[in-house]
């Protein structure tokens, strides 16, 4: 009798365990981003840290290969009814997102899900890029950058220089000296569409020149472009002259080359590119090569102004469930906090 009772109790216990609901599955969301190379690895680390930090949500982070691809693939996915929950959009695509009805504003998402974000933690020059005219944040600033002049200190030593050029007049003289010293590529330039932010926008910013009327378009969509009436005209004229003289050499995908790789290999002695390429140059530079970075040159007699902050931010898209938005808010709150 005792054995039967024990058996019955055991069976009841097993039945009770089997009747328990299975542990709730994690809520999974997709995060598409445009970074590649070393930066992509860092993004993946952030995603893994978030996934390891809690048990309710899981974010699948997928590189789209480039900023442009991330935006284009997201547009196609949105039209197909299957957009990622979060997408990284670079500065060039910011206005497109702001004017669309495709996103869930960051400030509202966080408030709706019980999070309080101190938006003043972001530098104002960065935050205002992604905010409404009322200061409401539409997206989360994620990665920021500006343009710099990269220069080969070894090559400059051969022409008797120990500093990078501060003016474009000095830069021209340095290019001619480097050419005379036997260097075939004194200045590498990238003229692909990706580089308009550097060749035109950053040049205009540091020279205090407008690109458009109405506070460069911030004052209204009826602004008119005016960069064809500023010092940018002289800059383009000079670039063409330097190109004709072999002082500036095009290094971009259209000619089957890479500007950053050309500089890192020591083939080109100067280049203008993002601070985001600093890590790539440091990792791939020719062994023993001494190089550094400096502020962008300005023309003589010009008061230097601040450069622009570029980069990208994280946007949450419409078309997802409340649980998916909870996951998105948790992830964005995670990345908004400094590491302990």
Short mmCIF file of C-alpha atoms in Angstrom, two decimals:
data_model
loop_
_atom_site.label_atom_id
_atom_site.label_comp_id
_atom_site.label_asym_id
_atom_site.label_seq_id
_atom_site.Cartn_x
_atom_site.Cartn_y
_atom_site.Cartn_z
CA UNK A 1 0.00 0.00 0.00
CA UNK A 2 2.83 2.33 0.90
CA UNK A 3 4.53 1.57 -2.40
CA UNK A 4 1.35 2.34 -4.32
CA UNK A 5 0.96 5.62 -2.45
CA UNK A 6 4.54 6.63 -3.22
CA UNK A 7 4.00 5.69 -6.85
CA UNK A 8 0.82 7.75 -6.98
CA UNK A 9 2.50 10.75 -5.40
CA UNK A 10 5.45 10.41 -7.79
CA UNK A 11 3.17 10.15 -10.79
CA UNK A 12 1.23 13.18 -9.61
CA UNK A 13 4.47 15.16 -9.23
CA UNK A 14 5.67 14.18 -12.70
CA UNK A 15 2.30 15.00 -14.19
CA UNK A 16 2.36 18.37 -12.46
CA UNK A 17 5.81 19.14 -13.87
CA UNK A 18 4.78 18.11 -17.35
CA UNK A 19 1.72 20.31 -17.11
CA UNK A 20 3.78 23.43 -16.42
CA UNK A 21 4.00 25.84 -19.38
CA UNK A 22 7.34 25.90 -21.19
CA UNK A 23 9.65 28.79 -20.41
CA UNK A 24 8.68 31.82 -22.44
CA UNK A 25 10.73 32.25 -25.61
CA UNK A 26 12.84 35.36 -25.98
CA UNK A 27 11.39 38.19 -28.01
CA UNK A 28 13.66 38.49 -31.04
CA UNK A 29 14.19 41.62 -33.14
CA UNK A 30 16.37 42.54 -36.10
CA UNK A 31 18.87 45.39 -36.13
CA UNK A 32 20.34 46.25 -39.53
CA UNK A 33 23.41 48.43 -39.73
CA UNK A 34 25.75 49.70 -42.43
CA UNK A 35 29.19 49.44 -40.84
CA UNK A 36 31.75 46.92 -42.02
CA UNK A 37 35.28 45.88 -41.06
CA UNK A 38 36.55 46.73 -37.59
CA UNK A 39 33.55 48.89 -36.71
CA UNK A 40 31.19 46.03 -37.58
CA UNK A 41 33.02 43.86 -35.07
CA UNK A 42 32.49 46.48 -32.39
CA UNK A 43 28.77 46.66 -33.21
CA UNK A 44 28.52 42.88 -32.91
CA UNK A 45 30.20 43.10 -29.50
CA UNK A 46 27.57 45.60 -28.33
CA UNK A 47 24.81 43.30 -29.52
CA UNK A 48 26.33 40.30 -27.78
CA UNK A 49 26.74 42.25 -24.54
CA UNK A 50 23.06 43.16 -24.64
CA UNK A 51 21.96 39.59 -25.33
CA UNK A 52 24.13 38.33 -22.48
CA UNK A 53 22.88 40.98 -20.07
CA UNK A 54 19.28 39.73 -19.83
CA UNK A 55 17.05 36.78 -20.73
CA UNK A 56 13.91 38.35 -22.16
CA UNK A 57 15.08 39.73 -25.48
CA UNK A 58 17.46 38.88 -28.29
CA UNK A 59 18.67 41.26 -30.96
CA UNK A 60 20.00 39.86 -34.23
CA UNK A 61 22.47 42.37 -35.64
CA UNK A 62 23.23 42.13 -39.34
CA UNK A 63 25.61 44.26 -41.37
CA UNK A 64 24.26 45.34 -44.73
CA UNK A 65 27.77 46.12 -45.97
CA UNK A 66 27.45 49.90 -46.30
CA UNK A 67 25.32 52.83 -45.20
CA UNK A 68 23.68 53.08 -48.61
CA UNK A 69 22.86 49.38 -48.66
CA UNK A 70 21.36 49.54 -45.18
CA UNK A 71 18.97 52.29 -46.26
CA UNK A 72 18.07 50.76 -49.61
CA UNK A 73 17.53 47.28 -48.16
CA UNK A 74 15.38 48.74 -45.41
CA UNK A 75 13.22 50.63 -47.89
CA UNK A 76 12.69 47.41 -49.87
CA UNK A 77 11.90 45.45 -46.68
CA UNK A 78 9.49 48.12 -45.47
CA UNK A 79 7.62 48.08 -48.78
CA UNK A 80 7.51 44.31 -48.54
CA UNK A 81 5.98 44.47 -45.09
CA UNK A 82 8.98 42.96 -43.28
CA UNK A 83 11.19 45.80 -42.08
CA UNK A 84 13.82 45.35 -39.36
CA UNK A 85 12.76 46.69 -35.97
CA UNK A 86 15.85 48.93 -35.75
CA UNK A 87 17.97 50.30 -38.56
CA UNK A 88 21.12 52.41 -38.56
CA UNK A 89 20.71 55.36 -40.94
CA UNK A 90 23.61 57.61 -41.83
CA UNK A 91 23.43 61.39 -41.76
CA UNK A 92 22.60 61.68 -45.46
CA UNK A 93 19.42 59.64 -44.96
CA UNK A 94 18.24 61.52 -41.87
CA UNK A 95 15.92 63.92 -43.67
CA UNK A 96 14.33 61.08 -45.65
CA UNK A 97 13.42 59.32 -42.41
CA UNK A 98 12.21 62.50 -40.74
CA UNK A 99 9.87 63.26 -43.64
CA UNK A 100 8.56 59.70 -43.79
CA UNK A 101 5.77 58.13 -41.77
CA UNK A 102 7.81 54.98 -41.29
CA UNK A 103 9.34 55.45 -37.85
CA UNK A 104 8.41 55.33 -34.18
CA UNK A 105 10.00 58.44 -32.61
CA UNK A 106 12.71 57.53 -30.13
CA UNK A 107 11.49 59.88 -27.40
CA UNK A 108 7.98 58.41 -27.61
CA UNK A 109 9.15 54.79 -27.80
CA UNK A 110 11.15 55.13 -24.62
CA UNK A 111 8.42 56.96 -22.71
CA UNK A 112 5.79 54.46 -23.84
CA UNK A 113 7.92 51.62 -22.50
CA UNK A 114 8.76 53.20 -19.15
CA UNK A 115 12.31 54.41 -19.77
CA UNK A 116 13.65 57.82 -18.86
CA UNK A 117 16.53 58.94 -21.05
CA UNK A 118 18.60 61.99 -20.20
CA UNK A 119 18.90 63.37 -23.71
CA UNK A 120 21.27 66.06 -22.45
CA UNK A 121 23.91 63.34 -22.15
CA UNK A 122 24.42 63.74 -25.90
CA UNK A 123 26.53 66.59 -27.25
CA UNK A 124 24.14 69.21 -28.57
CA UNK A 125 25.90 69.36 -31.92
CA UNK A 126 25.13 65.68 -32.37
CA UNK A 127 21.69 65.48 -30.78
CA UNK A 128 20.18 68.39 -32.71
CA UNK A 129 20.97 66.61 -35.97
CA UNK A 130 18.39 63.95 -35.12
CA UNK A 131 15.82 66.04 -33.27
CA UNK A 132 12.70 67.95 -34.24
CA UNK A 133 12.55 71.75 -34.12
CA UNK A 134 11.10 71.29 -30.61
CA UNK A 135 14.12 69.27 -29.51
CA UNK A 136 12.32 65.92 -29.47
CA UNK A 137 14.67 63.10 -30.41
CA UNK A 138 13.47 61.06 -33.38
CA UNK A 139 16.36 58.58 -33.26
CA UNK A 140 19.28 57.54 -31.07
CA UNK A 141 22.72 58.95 -31.97
CA UNK A 142 24.93 55.90 -32.36
CA UNK A 143 28.23 56.63 -34.06
CA UNK A 144 29.65 60.04 -34.81
CA UNK A 145 32.59 61.22 -36.89
CA UNK A 146 34.15 64.19 -38.62
CA UNK A 147 36.74 64.63 -41.36
CA UNK A 148 40.50 64.92 -40.85
CA UNK A 149 43.64 65.29 -42.88
CA UNK A 150 45.79 62.14 -42.68
CA UNK A 151 49.47 62.66 -43.50
CA UNK A 152 52.59 60.51 -43.83
CA UNK A 153 55.21 61.94 -41.46
CA UNK A 154 58.03 59.97 -43.11
CA UNK A 155 57.28 61.41 -46.55
CA UNK A 156 57.00 64.92 -45.16
CA UNK A 157 60.35 64.52 -43.41
CA UNK A 158 61.90 63.96 -46.83
CA UNK A 159 60.69 67.38 -47.97
CA UNK A 160 61.87 69.01 -44.74
CA UNK A 161 58.47 69.33 -43.10
CA UNK A 162 57.51 68.28 -39.58
CA UNK A 163 53.92 69.54 -39.54
CA UNK A 164 50.85 68.97 -41.64
CA UNK A 165 49.71 71.88 -43.82
CA UNK A 166 47.28 74.25 -42.10
CA UNK A 167 46.24 76.09 -45.26
CA UNK A 168 45.43 74.93 -48.76
CA UNK A 169 48.19 77.17 -50.05
CA UNK A 170 50.66 75.25 -47.85
CA UNK A 171 49.07 71.96 -48.92
CA UNK A 172 49.62 72.82 -52.60
CA UNK A 173 53.29 73.64 -51.95
CA UNK A 174 53.68 70.37 -50.02
CA UNK A 175 52.05 68.39 -52.84
CA UNK A 176 54.46 69.87 -55.36
CA UNK A 177 57.43 69.10 -53.10
CA UNK A 178 56.27 65.54 -52.59
CA UNK A 179 55.82 65.11 -56.33
CA UNK A 180 59.32 66.43 -56.96
CA UNK A 181 60.66 64.01 -54.34
CA UNK A 182 59.34 61.09 -56.37
CA UNK A 183 55.95 60.44 -54.77
CA UNK A 184 53.32 59.63 -57.38
CA UNK A 185 50.31 60.32 -55.16
CA UNK A 186 50.82 63.33 -52.90
CA UNK A 187 47.08 63.62 -52.14
CA UNK A 188 44.49 60.88 -52.51
CA UNK A 189 40.89 61.97 -53.10
CA UNK A 190 37.65 60.03 -53.26
CA UNK A 191 35.05 61.68 -55.48
CA UNK A 192 32.33 59.04 -55.13
CA UNK A 193 28.90 60.07 -53.87
CA UNK A 194 29.85 58.97 -50.36
CA UNK A 195 32.43 61.74 -50.12
CA UNK A 196 30.25 64.78 -50.81
CA UNK A 197 29.96 65.15 -47.04
CA UNK A 198 33.72 65.67 -46.84
CA UNK A 199 34.62 67.43 -50.07
CA UNK A 200 31.71 69.87 -49.99
CA UNK A 201 29.97 69.85 -46.61
CA UNK A 202 33.03 69.77 -44.37
CA UNK A 203 34.91 72.25 -46.58
CA UNK A 204 31.98 74.66 -46.37
CA UNK A 205 31.64 74.20 -42.62
CA UNK A 206 35.28 74.90 -41.71
CA UNK A 207 35.29 77.93 -44.01
CA UNK A 208 32.04 79.27 -42.55
CA UNK A 209 30.38 79.12 -45.97
CA UNK A 210 26.72 78.19 -46.52
CA UNK A 211 25.63 75.29 -48.67
CA UNK A 212 22.04 76.51 -48.85
CA UNK A 213 19.86 79.39 -47.74
CA UNK A 214 17.63 79.30 -44.64
CA UNK A 215 20.35 78.14 -42.27
CA UNK A 216 21.48 75.40 -44.65
CA UNK A 217 17.94 74.12 -45.01
CA UNK A 218 17.11 73.84 -41.33
CA UNK A 219 14.79 76.81 -41.69
CA UNK A 220 12.56 75.26 -44.34
CA UNK A 221 12.32 72.85 -47.23
CA UNK A 222 12.17 75.73 -49.69
CA UNK A 223 15.85 76.53 -49.14
CA UNK A 224 18.01 77.07 -52.22
CA UNK A 225 21.49 75.66 -52.81
CA UNK A 226 24.20 78.34 -52.95
CA UNK A 227 27.46 76.34 -52.82
CA UNK A 228 28.12 77.40 -56.41
CA UNK A 229 28.57 80.97 -55.18
CA UNK A 230 31.03 80.37 -52.33
CA UNK A 231 34.70 79.50 -51.84
CA UNK A 232 33.75 75.96 -52.76
CA UNK A 233 34.03 77.06 -56.41
CA UNK A 234 37.71 77.91 -55.88
CA UNK A 235 38.24 74.62 -54.07
CA UNK A 236 36.80 72.58 -56.95
CA UNK A 237 38.87 74.61 -59.42
CA UNK A 238 42.00 73.93 -57.39
CA UNK A 239 41.21 70.22 -57.05
CA UNK A 240 40.88 70.00 -60.84
CA UNK A 241 44.20 71.80 -61.27
CA UNK A 242 45.93 69.54 -58.76
CA UNK A 243 44.46 66.51 -60.51
CA UNK A 244 45.72 67.72 -63.89
CA UNK A 245 49.20 68.18 -62.43
CA UNK A 246 49.21 64.73 -60.85
CA UNK A 247 49.28 66.20 -57.36
CA UNK A 248 45.83 64.86 -56.42
CA UNK A 249 45.01 61.32 -57.48
CA UNK A 250 41.55 59.77 -57.50
CA UNK A 251 41.40 56.65 -55.36
CA UNK A 252 37.89 55.23 -55.19
CA UNK A 253 35.88 52.24 -56.32
CA UNK A 254 35.16 53.75 -59.72
CA UNK A 255 38.83 53.49 -60.62
CA UNK A 256 39.31 50.19 -58.83
CA UNK A 257 41.20 51.64 -55.88
CA UNK A 258 40.68 52.40 -52.22
CA UNK A 259 41.80 55.70 -50.74
CA UNK A 260 42.32 54.45 -47.18
CA UNK A 261 44.20 51.36 -48.33
CA UNK A 262 46.37 53.50 -50.61
CA UNK A 263 47.35 55.74 -47.73
CA UNK A 264 47.92 52.86 -45.33
CA UNK A 265 50.20 51.17 -47.86
CA UNK A 266 52.31 54.31 -48.17
CA UNK A 267 51.33 54.78 -51.81
CA UNK A 268 49.63 58.12 -51.12
CA UNK A 269 50.99 60.65 -48.67
CA UNK A 270 47.87 62.60 -47.71
CA UNK A 271 44.16 61.95 -47.73
CA UNK A 272 40.97 63.55 -46.43
CA UNK A 273 38.64 61.13 -44.70
CA UNK A 274 36.67 60.33 -41.58
CA UNK A 275 38.10 59.90 -38.11
CA UNK A 276 36.30 56.56 -38.36
CA UNK A 277 39.11 55.35 -40.65
CA UNK A 278 41.72 55.95 -37.95
CA UNK A 279 41.42 52.41 -36.64
CA UNK A 280 41.68 50.90 -40.11
CA UNK A 281 44.85 52.83 -40.89
CA UNK A 282 46.32 51.90 -37.53
CA UNK A 283 45.63 48.22 -38.13
CA UNK A 284 46.72 48.05 -41.78
CA UNK A 285 49.46 50.67 -42.10
CA UNK A 286 52.72 49.54 -43.65
CA UNK A 287 55.04 48.27 -40.91
CA UNK A 288 57.16 51.09 -39.54
CA UNK A 289 55.20 53.85 -41.26
CA UNK A 290 54.87 57.04 -39.21
CA UNK A 291 51.64 58.89 -39.82
CA UNK A 292 49.29 61.24 -38.04
CA UNK A 293 46.12 63.29 -38.44
CA UNK A 294 45.43 67.02 -38.45
CA UNK A 295 42.55 69.42 -38.91
CA UNK A 296 41.33 70.07 -42.44
CA UNK A 297 43.23 72.89 -44.17
CA UNK A 298 41.54 76.23 -44.83
CA UNK A 299 42.44 78.93 -47.32
CA UNK A 300 44.68 81.74 -46.13
CA UNK A 301 42.86 84.63 -44.50
CA UNK A 302 39.87 82.49 -43.51
CA UNK A 303 38.79 82.21 -39.88
CA UNK A 304 38.51 78.52 -39.12
CA UNK A 305 35.07 77.29 -38.05
CA UNK A 306 34.01 73.98 -36.52
CA UNK A 307 33.60 70.98 -38.77
CA UNK A 308 30.34 69.07 -38.99
CA UNK A 309 29.52 65.96 -37.01
CA UNK A 310 28.52 63.10 -39.27
CA UNK A 311 27.87 59.46 -38.56
CA UNK A 312 24.59 57.65 -38.06
CA UNK A 313 21.71 57.09 -35.68
CA UNK A 314 19.32 54.27 -34.82
CA UNK A 315 15.72 54.47 -35.98
CA UNK A 316 12.86 52.24 -34.86
CA UNK A 317 10.44 51.39 -37.66
CA UNK A 318 6.70 50.95 -37.65
CA UNK A 319 5.03 47.62 -38.32
CA UNK A 320 6.01 45.65 -35.22
CA UNK A 321 4.33 44.21 -32.14
CA UNK A 322 4.24 45.78 -28.66
CA UNK A 323 6.61 43.07 -27.41
CA UNK A 324 9.06 43.82 -30.20
CA UNK A 325 8.94 47.48 -29.26
CA UNK A 326 9.66 46.53 -25.65
CA UNK A 327 12.73 44.68 -26.91
CA UNK A 328 13.77 47.66 -29.04
CA UNK A 329 13.38 50.03 -26.10
CA UNK A 330 15.40 47.73 -23.84
CA UNK A 331 18.21 47.55 -26.41
CA UNK A 332 18.27 51.31 -26.97
CA UNK A 333 18.24 51.93 -23.24
CA UNK A 334 21.16 49.52 -22.90
CA UNK A 335 23.32 51.33 -25.45
CA UNK A 336 22.37 54.73 -24.00
CA UNK A 337 24.00 53.84 -20.69
CA UNK A 338 27.75 54.19 -20.01
CA UNK A 339 29.51 50.93 -19.30
CA UNK A 340 29.85 50.19 -15.56
#
